[in-house]
Amino acid sequence: MSEKILAAPVDDLARRLGAMIDDELFAVMELLEKASENPQQRDLDEVLARIALTESEIEKRYPGMLLLPYRDWKQQKAAS
C-alpha cells in the first residue's frame, strides 16, 4: 500500500481517499506520517502535500474535530 499511496497522482489519491472507510483513511495517514519522519525520504514536500490532503478528508468527515478521530484510532490500535 505504501508505494501506491506515495506514487499515485494526487488527484487519483484524492478520489481514493473519499471512497475509503475510516480505518483505511487513518492507515493512510499513519503511513504518510511515517514516511515524513523517514530521513531517507527524498520528496518530503510531496509527502507533506499528501498529508494535508488526507487531513482535509478527515476534517471533512469529522467537522470541528480536527484530527482527534485519527489520534483516538492510533491510541486504540496501540492499546490492542
Coordinates of C-alpha atoms in Angstrom, one line a residue:
M1 CA 0.0 0.0 0.0
S2 CA 2.9 2.3 0.8
E3 CA 4.2 2.6 -2.7
K4 CA 0.7 3.1 -4.2
I5 CA -0.1 5.9 -1.8
L6 CA 3.3 7.7 -2.3
A7 CA 3.3 7.2 -6.1
A8 CA -0.3 7.7 -7.1
P9 CA -1.1 11.0 -8.8
V10 CA -2.5 13.5 -6.3
D11 CA -5.9 13.8 -8.0
D12 CA -6.2 10.0 -8.0
L13 CA -5.3 9.9 -4.3
A14 CA -7.9 12.5 -3.5
R15 CA -10.6 10.4 -5.2
R16 CA -9.4 7.2 -3.4
L17 CA -9.4 8.9 0.0
G18 CA -13.0 9.9 -0.4
A19 CA -14.0 6.3 -1.1
M20 CA -12.1 4.8 1.8
I21 CA -13.6 3.7 5.1
D22 CA -12.3 5.4 8.2
D23 CA -9.8 2.6 9.1
E24 CA -8.3 2.8 5.6
L25 CA -8.1 6.6 5.7
F26 CA -6.4 6.5 9.1
A27 CA -4.0 3.8 8.0
V28 CA -3.0 6.1 5.0
M29 CA -2.4 9.0 7.4
E30 CA -0.3 6.8 9.6
L31 CA 1.7 5.6 6.6
L32 CA 2.3 9.2 5.4
E33 CA 3.3 10.3 8.9
K34 CA 6.0 7.6 9.0
A35 CA 7.2 8.5 5.5
S36 CA 7.5 12.1 6.6
E37 CA 9.7 11.1 9.5
N38 CA 12.0 8.9 7.4
P39 CA 15.4 10.6 6.9
Q40 CA 15.7 8.6 3.6
Q41 CA 12.5 10.3 2.2
R42 CA 13.6 12.1 -0.9
D43 CA 10.5 14.1 -1.7
L44 CA 9.3 15.4 1.6
D45 CA 7.2 18.2 0.0
E46 CA 5.2 15.6 -1.9
V47 CA 4.6 13.6 1.3
L48 CA 3.6 16.7 3.2
A49 CA 1.1 17.6 0.4
R50 CA -0.4 14.2 0.7
I51 CA -0.6 14.5 4.5
A52 CA -2.5 17.8 4.0
L53 CA -4.9 16.2 1.6
T54 CA -5.5 13.3 4.0
E55 CA -6.0 15.7 6.9
S56 CA -8.6 17.6 4.8
E57 CA -10.5 14.4 4.2
I58 CA -10.5 13.5 7.9
E59 CA -11.7 17.0 8.8
K60 CA -14.5 16.8 6.2
R61 CA -15.8 13.6 7.8
Y62 CA -15.4 14.9 11.3
P63 CA -16.1 18.7 11.2
G64 CA -14.7 20.7 14.1
M65 CA -12.8 17.7 15.5
L66 CA -9.5 18.4 13.7
L67 CA -7.5 15.1 13.9
L68 CA -9.0 13.8 17.1
P69 CA -10.6 10.8 15.5
Y70 CA -7.3 9.9 13.9
R71 CA -5.5 10.2 17.3
D72 CA -8.1 8.1 19.0
W73 CA -7.8 5.5 16.3
K74 CA -4.0 5.4 16.9
Q75 CA -4.4 5.1 20.6
Q76 CA -6.9 2.2 20.2
K77 CA -4.6 0.5 17.8
A78 CA -1.6 0.8 20.2
A79 CA -3.7 -0.5 23.1
S80 CA -4.7 -3.6 21.3

